[in-house]
Amino acid sequence: MTQNVVVVGAQWGDEGKGKIVDWLTESVQGVVRFNGGHNAGHTLVINGKKTILRLIPSGIMHPHVICYIGNGAVVSPEALVKEIDELESNGVDADSRIRVSGHCPLILPYHVALDHARESALGDKKIGTTGRGIGPAYEDKVARRAIHVDDLLDPKVFAEKVERNCELVNFLLKNFYHSEPVDVNKMIDQVLALAPRIVGKICDVSHTLNTEMSAGKKFLFEGAQGTMLDIDHGTYPFVTSSNTVAGSASPGAGIGPQKLNYILGITKAYCTRVGSGPFPTELFDEVGKTLAKKGNEFGAVTGRPRRCGWFDGAALRRSVEWNGLSGLAVMKLDVLDGLETVRLGVGYEYKGKKLEVMPVGAEAVEQCKPIYEDFPGWKESTFGCTSWDKLPENAQKYLKRLSEVAGCPIAVVSTGPEREQTILLHDPFA
C-alpha cells in the first residue's frame, strides 16, 4: 500500500497537475506544496466551476484535508492572503486548513521591483519570468539574507532585516537599473498589516508530516512548474528559480526520501511552453493554432498564450530519469481529436548524431531537430471518456507508443477538465 505520492510536471509546466492533485486528494489526509511561489497556476474544474490556485495546494477543495506549504516554497504575504480570501468568498473553508512553514522565505515588494527591473534591462534576451519576485526571493535564500515567515512574529526584527536588505536593493534599482527605489517604511507597514493573518498558520511542517506519517496518514506532495524548468536540469537559463524535480519534495518539506513511495509525472498528450527558451517540437502552423484554441492554452495566472507543439519523447525520457517516475498521467487527450495525423517526437538530430534524450542547457537544445513518428488520427471524440476500452483504437495505439518512447507506464489518462473525466489504469495509492 502506497502511503505518499509525489505529483510533478513532466514537461515545461502547465500540464494539468491541479486536476490530478485534486482528484487524488480523496485518498489522503494532507497535501504538501514543496517548491515555487505564486507564479504557479493550478486550474481545477469542479461541477463546471473553475478555480485557479497559485500557492495554496490543490487539495484545498476537499474539506477533510489539511494543506501545507513547505519550506522549499517562497511566500508572498499579500498573494497568500488574497488567495485565501478568494477561496473563502467562494464558500471554501481555506483559512483554517492552511499550515505554513516558518522557514519559508518571504517574497516582498522589493523582490517584485527587482524582477521587473531586470527583465526590462534584458530586453530581447529576457528570461520570461512572471514578474512576481520569485527569482530574487530565491537569490536572497541562497545568499543567506532571506527574510522568513517566522520573522513576521517580531515586527522589530522584521523591519531591521528589510531595512538592511533594501540598502542594497535600492542602490541597484537607482544606480544600475535606473528604476524607482522602493519606499521602505511604506512596505514594512503594508506587510506587517498582513502579519496577523499569517502568523497563526505557522507550523513545523517537517515534524508534523513525519509524526502524521508515523500514525499511518497519507500525503500528496504537489510540485509547481515543470521538470524542464528545473534550475539545475532544465533548459538553463530559461528556467524557474527552484528545483522542480520530484526529489526536491524531500528537502522542500523536510521528510526523508525513502518516504516518497510513488512518483507520478503529469504530461500533456502534446507539448506547451510559456515564456522564452528552446522548444524543439514547437508548431507555427494551423495545427499549432488548433491545439492552442482547443486546449485553451493560456497561462492560468498570467494569461500569457502558451506555445504549442507535438509531444516530445526525448524530453520526457529525461523527465523519467530525473524524477524516477513510477507512472504517467497523460492530460488533454481530447485536444487531439479530429486531427488527420498525430506526430510523436521520438528523438533528436543534434550535430549529425541521433539523441534519444534531451541534452542539458538551452544552447544545446536550441540546435536539436525533432525526429517524428506519424500516427493516423481519430475522428471519434474522446472527451469525457472514462474507460480505456472505449477509446478509439488509434488513440490507444498513440498512447501505447507514447509510453514506450517515454519508458514509463501510463497510470492515468485525462479526457476533460472535470474530476470524473478520467481513465484510471493504475491507482498510485494502491
Short mmCIF file of C-alpha atoms in Angstrom, two decimals:
data_model
loop_
_atom_site.label_atom_id
_atom_site.label_comp_id
_atom_site.label_asym_id
_atom_site.label_seq_id
_atom_site.Cartn_x
_atom_site.Cartn_y
_atom_site.Cartn_z
CA MET A 1 0.00 0.00 0.00
CA THR A 2 1.42 3.36 -1.06
CA GLN A 3 1.42 5.99 1.68
CA ASN A 4 2.85 9.05 -0.07
CA VAL A 5 2.67 10.17 -3.71
CA VAL A 6 4.62 12.99 -5.37
CA VAL A 7 2.99 14.74 -8.33
CA VAL A 8 5.33 16.66 -10.64
CA GLY A 9 5.06 18.32 -14.02
CA ALA A 10 6.97 16.21 -16.54
CA GLN A 11 7.26 18.90 -19.26
CA TRP A 12 7.56 22.72 -19.12
CA GLY A 13 4.73 23.27 -16.64
CA ASP A 14 1.02 23.85 -17.26
CA GLU A 15 0.49 20.11 -17.71
CA GLY A 16 -2.64 19.87 -15.55
CA LYS A 17 -1.19 19.00 -12.15
CA GLY A 18 -4.00 20.79 -10.35
CA LYS A 19 -6.70 18.46 -11.64
CA ILE A 20 -4.73 15.32 -10.77
CA VAL A 21 -3.79 16.55 -7.29
CA ASP A 22 -7.43 17.44 -6.62
CA TRP A 23 -8.56 14.07 -7.98
CA LEU A 24 -6.07 12.08 -5.86
CA THR A 25 -6.73 14.13 -2.73
CA GLU A 26 -9.77 11.99 -1.88
CA SER A 27 -7.30 9.30 -0.74
CA VAL A 28 -5.15 11.46 1.57
CA GLN A 29 -5.23 13.46 4.78
CA GLY A 30 -2.84 16.20 3.66
CA VAL A 31 -1.44 17.88 0.55
CA VAL A 32 2.01 19.49 0.63
CA ARG A 33 3.41 22.15 -1.69
CA PHE A 34 7.22 21.91 -1.67
CA ASN A 35 8.62 24.42 -4.18
CA GLY A 36 7.94 27.59 -6.15
CA GLY A 37 5.73 30.54 -5.33
CA HIS A 38 2.53 32.14 -6.56
CA ASN A 39 3.87 32.02 -10.13
CA ALA A 40 2.24 28.60 -10.45
CA GLY A 41 -1.28 28.38 -11.83
CA HIS A 42 -3.18 25.19 -10.98
CA THR A 43 -6.66 25.14 -12.52
CA LEU A 44 -9.45 22.99 -11.09
CA VAL A 45 -12.87 22.48 -12.65
CA ILE A 46 -15.41 21.04 -10.22
CA ASN A 47 -19.09 20.77 -11.21
CA GLY A 48 -18.45 23.16 -14.05
CA LYS A 49 -16.92 25.85 -11.81
CA LYS A 50 -13.31 26.90 -12.41
CA THR A 51 -10.93 27.65 -9.53
CA ILE A 52 -7.35 28.86 -10.09
CA LEU A 53 -4.86 28.22 -7.30
CA ARG A 54 -1.40 29.77 -7.19
CA LEU A 55 0.34 28.98 -3.91
CA ILE A 56 -2.25 27.08 -1.90
CA PRO A 57 -2.13 23.31 -2.58
CA SER A 58 -4.79 21.97 -4.93
CA GLY A 59 -6.21 19.72 -2.23
CA ILE A 60 -7.88 22.71 -0.56
CA MET A 61 -11.17 21.97 -2.33
CA HIS A 62 -11.62 18.85 -0.16
CA PRO A 63 -12.91 19.82 3.31
CA HIS A 64 -11.23 16.88 5.10
CA VAL A 65 -7.70 17.83 4.01
CA ILE A 66 -5.02 19.96 5.67
CA CYS A 67 -2.84 21.87 3.18
CA TYR A 68 0.80 22.51 3.97
CA ILE A 69 3.24 24.98 2.39
CA GLY A 70 6.71 23.55 2.95
CA ASN A 71 9.97 25.42 3.49
CA GLY A 72 11.01 24.87 -0.15
CA ALA A 73 8.32 27.31 -1.31
CA VAL A 74 8.56 31.12 -1.22
CA VAL A 75 5.60 33.05 0.18
CA SER A 76 4.20 36.45 -0.72
CA PRO A 77 2.10 37.60 2.27
CA GLU A 78 -0.11 39.73 0.03
CA ALA A 79 -0.67 36.94 -2.52
CA LEU A 80 -1.37 34.30 0.16
CA VAL A 81 -3.96 36.43 1.96
CA LYS A 82 -5.60 37.39 -1.34
CA GLU A 83 -5.84 33.75 -2.42
CA ILE A 84 -7.34 32.71 0.92
CA ASP A 85 -9.92 35.50 0.69
CA GLU A 86 -10.85 34.48 -2.87
CA LEU A 87 -11.48 30.90 -1.76
CA GLU A 88 -13.45 31.97 1.32
CA SER A 89 -15.64 34.29 -0.79
CA ASN A 90 -16.47 31.26 -2.98
CA GLY A 91 -17.54 29.18 0.00
CA VAL A 92 -14.31 27.21 0.53
CA ASP A 93 -13.11 26.94 4.14
CA ALA A 94 -9.47 27.67 3.42
CA ASP A 95 -8.36 29.90 6.28
CA SER A 96 -8.49 27.21 8.97
CA ARG A 97 -6.88 24.42 6.92
CA ILE A 98 -3.61 26.00 5.79
CA ARG A 99 -0.28 25.46 7.54
CA VAL A 100 2.85 27.37 6.53
CA SER A 101 6.44 26.52 7.40
CA GLY A 102 8.01 29.32 9.38
CA HIS A 103 11.17 28.81 7.36
CA CYS A 104 9.59 29.74 4.03
CA PRO A 105 11.41 32.77 2.58
CA LEU A 106 9.13 35.75 2.09
CA ILE A 107 8.57 37.44 -1.27
CA LEU A 108 8.44 41.16 -0.56
CA PRO A 109 7.65 44.16 -2.82
CA TYR A 110 11.34 44.88 -3.33
CA HIS A 111 11.74 41.44 -4.90
CA VAL A 112 8.99 42.30 -7.39
CA ALA A 113 10.66 45.64 -8.19
CA LEU A 114 13.97 43.88 -8.86
CA ASP A 115 12.27 41.24 -11.02
CA HIS A 116 10.66 43.85 -13.26
CA ALA A 117 13.80 45.99 -13.48
CA ARG A 118 15.96 43.04 -14.53
CA GLU A 119 13.58 41.75 -17.18
CA SER A 120 13.27 45.24 -18.60
CA ALA A 121 17.06 45.61 -18.74
CA LEU A 122 17.45 42.30 -20.60
CA GLY A 123 15.22 43.47 -23.45
CA ASP A 124 15.03 40.84 -26.21
CA LYS A 125 17.08 38.42 -24.08
CA LYS A 126 14.67 38.40 -21.15
CA ILE A 127 14.02 35.10 -19.38
CA GLY A 128 10.24 35.46 -19.48
CA THR A 129 9.58 35.44 -15.74
CA THR A 130 6.12 36.11 -14.35
CA GLY A 131 7.45 39.26 -12.64
CA ARG A 132 6.24 38.14 -9.22
CA GLY A 133 9.59 38.35 -7.43
CA ILE A 134 10.17 34.60 -7.24
CA GLY A 135 13.74 34.62 -8.58
CA PRO A 136 15.02 37.48 -6.39
CA ALA A 137 13.46 35.81 -3.31
CA TYR A 138 15.32 32.57 -4.03
CA GLU A 139 18.51 34.58 -4.61
CA ASP A 140 18.19 36.01 -1.10
CA LYS A 141 17.73 32.49 0.24
CA VAL A 142 20.94 31.24 -1.36
CA ALA A 143 22.80 34.44 -0.37
CA ARG A 144 21.70 33.82 3.26
CA ARG A 145 19.87 37.10 3.60
CA ALA A 146 16.30 35.77 3.23
CA ILE A 147 13.56 37.10 5.47
CA HIS A 148 11.38 34.20 6.62
CA VAL A 149 7.74 33.78 7.60
CA ASP A 150 8.95 33.36 11.20
CA ASP A 151 10.30 36.93 11.12
CA LEU A 152 6.74 38.24 10.98
CA LEU A 153 6.41 37.22 14.64
CA ASP A 154 8.71 40.07 15.68
CA PRO A 155 7.92 43.38 13.90
CA LYS A 156 11.17 44.99 15.09
CA VAL A 157 13.35 42.18 13.75
CA PHE A 158 11.37 42.11 10.52
CA ALA A 159 11.79 45.86 10.00
CA GLU A 160 15.52 45.73 10.71
CA LYS A 161 16.07 42.95 8.19
CA VAL A 162 14.02 44.70 5.50
CA GLU A 163 15.89 47.97 6.01
CA ARG A 164 19.24 46.19 5.75
CA ASN A 165 18.31 44.35 2.56
CA CYS A 166 16.82 47.44 0.96
CA GLU A 167 20.10 49.33 1.27
CA LEU A 168 21.45 47.04 -1.46
CA VAL A 169 18.19 46.75 -3.40
CA ASN A 170 17.59 50.47 -3.68
CA PHE A 171 21.22 51.08 -4.61
CA LEU A 172 20.82 48.63 -7.50
CA LEU A 173 17.43 49.97 -8.58
CA LYS A 174 18.63 53.59 -8.67
CA ASN A 175 22.21 53.27 -9.87
CA PHE A 176 22.26 50.17 -12.05
CA TYR A 177 18.73 49.67 -13.37
CA HIS A 178 17.78 53.37 -13.30
CA SER A 179 14.43 52.49 -11.76
CA GLU A 180 12.40 53.96 -8.92
CA PRO A 181 13.54 52.83 -5.42
CA VAL A 182 11.06 51.18 -3.09
CA ASP A 183 9.52 53.09 -0.20
CA VAL A 184 10.94 51.03 2.67
CA ASN A 185 8.76 52.30 5.51
CA LYS A 186 5.58 52.02 3.48
CA MET A 187 6.47 48.46 2.51
CA ILE A 188 7.19 47.45 6.12
CA ASP A 189 3.83 48.84 7.26
CA GLN A 190 1.95 47.09 4.44
CA VAL A 191 3.47 43.69 5.15
CA LEU A 192 3.13 43.91 8.94
CA ALA A 193 -0.55 44.79 8.47
CA LEU A 194 -0.98 41.35 6.90
CA ALA A 195 1.10 39.51 9.52
CA PRO A 196 -1.82 38.68 11.86
CA ARG A 197 -3.46 36.76 9.00
CA ILE A 198 -0.36 34.61 8.52
CA VAL A 199 1.42 34.01 11.83
CA GLY A 200 -1.40 31.84 13.17
CA LYS A 201 -0.74 29.41 10.33
CA ILE A 202 2.96 28.94 11.15
CA CYS A 203 3.73 25.26 11.60
CA ASP A 204 6.73 22.99 11.96
CA VAL A 205 5.74 21.30 8.71
CA SER A 206 8.58 18.77 8.72
CA HIS A 207 7.93 17.42 12.21
CA THR A 208 4.17 17.47 11.72
CA LEU A 209 4.37 15.46 8.49
CA ASN A 210 6.77 12.90 9.95
CA THR A 211 4.61 12.48 13.03
CA GLU A 212 1.43 12.08 10.97
CA MET A 213 3.11 9.59 8.65
CA SER A 214 4.15 7.50 11.64
CA ALA A 215 0.48 7.40 12.59
CA GLY A 216 -0.35 5.98 9.14
CA LYS A 217 -1.74 9.07 7.44
CA LYS A 218 -1.32 9.52 3.68
CA PHE A 219 0.03 12.57 1.92
CA LEU A 220 0.23 14.01 -1.55
CA PHE A 221 3.21 16.19 -2.47
CA GLU A 222 2.45 18.80 -5.12
CA GLY A 223 5.19 20.28 -7.26
CA ALA A 224 4.99 23.57 -9.15
CA GLN A 225 6.12 24.35 -12.70
CA GLY A 226 7.65 21.51 -14.76
CA THR A 227 10.75 19.33 -14.90
CA MET A 228 12.25 21.12 -17.91
CA LEU A 229 12.20 24.35 -15.87
CA ASP A 230 14.32 22.87 -13.05
CA ILE A 231 17.10 25.27 -12.03
CA ASP A 232 19.73 22.50 -12.24
CA HIS A 233 18.45 20.25 -15.01
CA GLY A 234 16.23 22.37 -17.24
CA THR A 235 16.86 24.49 -20.33
CA TYR A 236 19.08 26.90 -18.40
CA PRO A 237 18.94 29.91 -18.21
CA PHE A 238 15.29 29.74 -19.36
CA VAL A 239 14.22 28.01 -16.16
CA THR A 240 12.49 28.78 -12.88
CA SER A 241 14.36 29.52 -9.65
CA SER A 242 13.75 26.30 -7.74
CA ASN A 243 14.24 22.57 -8.15
CA THR A 244 11.07 21.23 -9.75
CA VAL A 245 12.01 17.53 -9.87
CA ALA A 246 10.42 15.02 -7.52
CA GLY A 247 13.48 14.65 -5.30
CA SER A 248 13.06 18.25 -4.12
CA ALA A 249 9.97 17.17 -2.20
CA SER A 250 12.32 15.76 0.42
CA PRO A 251 14.28 18.93 1.35
CA GLY A 252 11.33 21.15 0.38
CA ALA A 253 9.09 19.57 3.02
CA GLY A 254 11.63 18.13 5.44
CA ILE A 255 10.91 14.42 5.02
CA GLY A 256 13.25 11.57 4.16
CA PRO A 257 13.37 10.45 0.50
CA GLN A 258 12.54 6.88 1.46
CA LYS A 259 9.07 8.12 2.41
CA LEU A 260 8.29 9.15 -1.18
CA ASN A 261 6.69 5.94 -2.41
CA TYR A 262 5.30 6.75 -5.87
CA ILE A 263 6.23 9.50 -8.34
CA LEU A 264 3.50 10.49 -10.80
CA GLY A 265 4.59 12.60 -13.76
CA ILE A 266 1.98 14.79 -15.45
CA THR A 267 2.29 15.26 -19.21
CA LYS A 268 0.01 16.54 -21.91
CA ALA A 269 -0.67 14.37 -24.96
CA TYR A 270 1.17 17.16 -26.80
CA CYS A 271 3.55 19.89 -25.54
CA THR A 272 3.28 23.51 -24.44
CA ARG A 273 5.71 26.08 -23.15
CA VAL A 274 5.26 29.59 -21.72
CA GLY A 275 7.87 32.31 -21.94
CA SER A 276 11.23 32.27 -23.66
CA GLY A 277 13.56 29.34 -24.30
CA PRO A 278 14.07 26.48 -26.76
CA PHE A 279 11.14 24.26 -27.73
CA PRO A 280 12.17 21.66 -30.37
CA THR A 281 8.69 20.39 -31.32
CA GLU A 282 7.02 23.82 -31.41
CA LEU A 283 4.43 24.32 -34.16
CA PHE A 284 3.94 27.58 -36.06
CA ASP A 285 1.23 26.31 -38.44
CA GLU A 286 -2.53 25.81 -38.31
CA VAL A 287 -2.15 22.65 -36.23
CA GLY A 288 -0.36 24.66 -33.55
CA LYS A 289 -3.16 27.22 -33.60
CA THR A 290 -5.74 24.42 -33.35
CA LEU A 291 -4.04 22.93 -30.29
CA ALA A 292 -3.89 26.34 -28.64
CA LYS A 293 -7.55 27.06 -29.30
CA LYS A 294 -8.96 23.62 -28.40
CA GLY A 295 -6.68 23.30 -25.38
CA ASN A 296 -7.39 26.85 -24.20
CA GLU A 297 -3.67 27.31 -23.88
CA PHE A 298 -3.33 30.48 -21.89
CA GLY A 299 -1.49 30.81 -18.57
CA ALA A 300 -3.85 30.37 -15.60
CA VAL A 301 -2.09 33.10 -13.61
CA THR A 302 -0.55 35.37 -16.25
CA GLY A 303 -2.96 34.92 -19.15
CA ARG A 304 0.04 34.60 -21.46
CA PRO A 305 -0.53 32.44 -24.57
CA ARG A 306 1.27 29.12 -24.43
CA ARG A 307 3.47 27.97 -27.29
CA CYS A 308 2.18 24.63 -28.62
CA GLY A 309 3.87 21.66 -30.27
CA TRP A 310 3.88 17.91 -30.75
CA PHE A 311 4.67 15.53 -27.91
CA ASP A 312 8.42 15.40 -27.23
CA GLY A 313 9.52 11.91 -26.22
CA ALA A 314 13.21 12.81 -25.85
CA ALA A 315 12.32 15.46 -23.28
CA LEU A 316 10.02 13.07 -21.43
CA ARG A 317 12.72 10.38 -21.30
CA ARG A 318 14.87 12.89 -19.44
CA SER A 319 11.98 13.66 -17.15
CA VAL A 320 11.53 9.97 -16.35
CA GLU A 321 15.23 9.74 -15.46
CA TRP A 322 15.47 12.92 -13.40
CA ASN A 323 12.29 12.27 -11.42
CA GLY A 324 12.39 8.48 -11.19
CA LEU A 325 8.81 8.44 -12.44
CA SER A 326 6.66 5.49 -11.41
CA GLY A 327 3.84 6.34 -13.80
CA LEU A 328 2.43 8.97 -16.15
CA ALA A 329 -0.81 10.91 -16.16
CA VAL A 330 -1.50 11.91 -19.78
CA MET A 331 -3.66 15.01 -19.95
CA LYS A 332 -5.83 16.63 -22.64
CA LEU A 333 -6.02 13.64 -24.96
CA ASP A 334 -9.29 15.06 -26.30
CA VAL A 335 -7.48 18.09 -27.75
CA LEU A 336 -6.01 15.78 -30.41
CA ASP A 337 -9.46 14.57 -31.52
CA GLY A 338 -10.17 15.18 -35.19
CA LEU A 339 -6.59 15.63 -36.43
CA GLU A 340 -5.75 13.74 -39.64
CA THR A 341 -2.26 12.89 -38.42
CA VAL A 342 -0.77 12.96 -34.94
CA ARG A 343 3.01 13.25 -34.68
CA LEU A 344 5.08 11.94 -31.80
CA GLY A 345 8.68 13.06 -31.22
CA VAL A 346 10.93 10.06 -30.57
CA GLY A 347 14.37 11.72 -30.52
CA TYR A 348 16.53 14.49 -31.97
CA GLU A 349 19.11 15.11 -34.63
CA TYR A 350 21.96 17.01 -32.97
CA LYS A 351 25.26 17.84 -34.68
CA GLY A 352 24.87 14.92 -37.07
CA LYS A 353 24.01 12.43 -34.34
CA LYS A 354 20.76 10.91 -33.12
CA LEU A 355 19.87 11.59 -29.49
CA GLU A 356 17.27 9.67 -27.51
CA VAL A 357 17.23 12.15 -24.63
CA MET A 358 17.20 15.93 -24.46
CA PRO A 359 20.67 17.42 -23.94
CA VAL A 360 21.31 19.71 -20.98
CA GLY A 361 21.21 23.50 -21.35
CA ALA A 362 19.39 25.89 -23.66
CA GLU A 363 22.20 26.26 -26.19
CA ALA A 364 22.31 22.54 -26.97
CA VAL A 365 18.53 22.13 -27.05
CA GLU A 366 18.25 25.06 -29.44
CA GLN A 367 20.25 23.08 -32.01
CA CYS A 368 18.08 19.95 -31.80
CA LYS A 369 15.73 18.95 -34.63
CA PRO A 370 12.95 16.55 -33.67
CA ILE A 371 12.62 13.08 -35.18
CA TYR A 372 8.94 12.13 -35.55
CA GLU A 373 6.79 9.07 -35.92
CA ASP A 374 3.41 9.74 -37.54
CA PHE A 375 0.16 8.15 -36.40
CA PRO A 376 -3.27 8.23 -38.05
CA GLY A 377 -5.61 10.43 -36.09
CA TRP A 378 -9.09 9.58 -34.86
CA LYS A 379 -12.41 11.20 -35.70
CA GLU A 380 -14.27 9.91 -32.67
CA SER A 381 -14.50 12.12 -29.59
CA THR A 382 -12.54 11.05 -26.53
CA PHE A 383 -13.95 13.91 -24.43
CA GLY A 384 -15.24 12.67 -21.10
CA CYS A 385 -14.28 9.05 -21.76
CA THR A 386 -13.79 7.06 -18.53
CA SER A 387 -12.72 3.66 -19.92
CA TRP A 388 -9.62 2.63 -21.85
CA ASP A 389 -11.66 0.13 -23.90
CA LYS A 390 -13.92 2.93 -25.14
CA LEU A 391 -11.05 4.99 -26.52
CA PRO A 392 -10.67 4.94 -30.33
CA GLU A 393 -8.20 2.28 -31.46
CA ASN A 394 -5.89 4.89 -32.98
CA ALA A 395 -5.85 6.84 -29.72
CA GLN A 396 -4.89 3.66 -27.85
CA LYS A 397 -2.04 3.00 -30.30
CA TYR A 398 -0.77 6.54 -29.91
CA LEU A 399 -0.80 6.33 -26.11
CA LYS A 400 0.91 2.93 -26.08
CA ARG A 401 3.73 4.25 -28.26
CA LEU A 402 3.99 7.39 -26.12
CA SER A 403 4.50 5.18 -23.07
CA GLU A 404 7.12 3.07 -24.88
CA VAL A 405 9.08 6.11 -26.02
CA ALA A 406 8.97 7.64 -22.54
CA GLY A 407 9.97 4.39 -20.89
CA CYS A 408 7.24 4.71 -18.28
CA PRO A 409 3.77 3.14 -17.86
CA ILE A 410 0.63 5.24 -18.10
CA ALA A 411 -1.35 5.30 -14.86
CA VAL A 412 -3.99 7.91 -15.73
CA VAL A 413 -5.48 9.42 -18.88
CA SER A 414 -7.44 12.66 -18.61
CA THR A 415 -10.17 13.32 -21.17
CA GLY A 416 -11.61 16.58 -19.82
CA PRO A 417 -11.24 19.11 -17.00
CA GLU A 418 -13.79 17.63 -14.58
CA ARG A 419 -12.78 15.13 -11.88
CA GLU A 420 -14.81 12.28 -13.37
CA GLN A 421 -13.45 12.76 -16.91
CA THR A 422 -10.56 10.45 -16.13
CA ILE A 423 -9.41 6.94 -17.07
CA LEU A 424 -7.64 5.14 -14.22
CA LEU A 425 -5.26 2.39 -15.34
CA HIS A 426 -3.28 2.16 -12.10
CA ASP A 427 -4.09 3.75 -8.76
CA PRO A 428 -0.91 5.43 -7.42
CA PHE A 429 -2.11 4.73 -3.87
CA ALA A 430 -2.71 1.02 -4.49
#
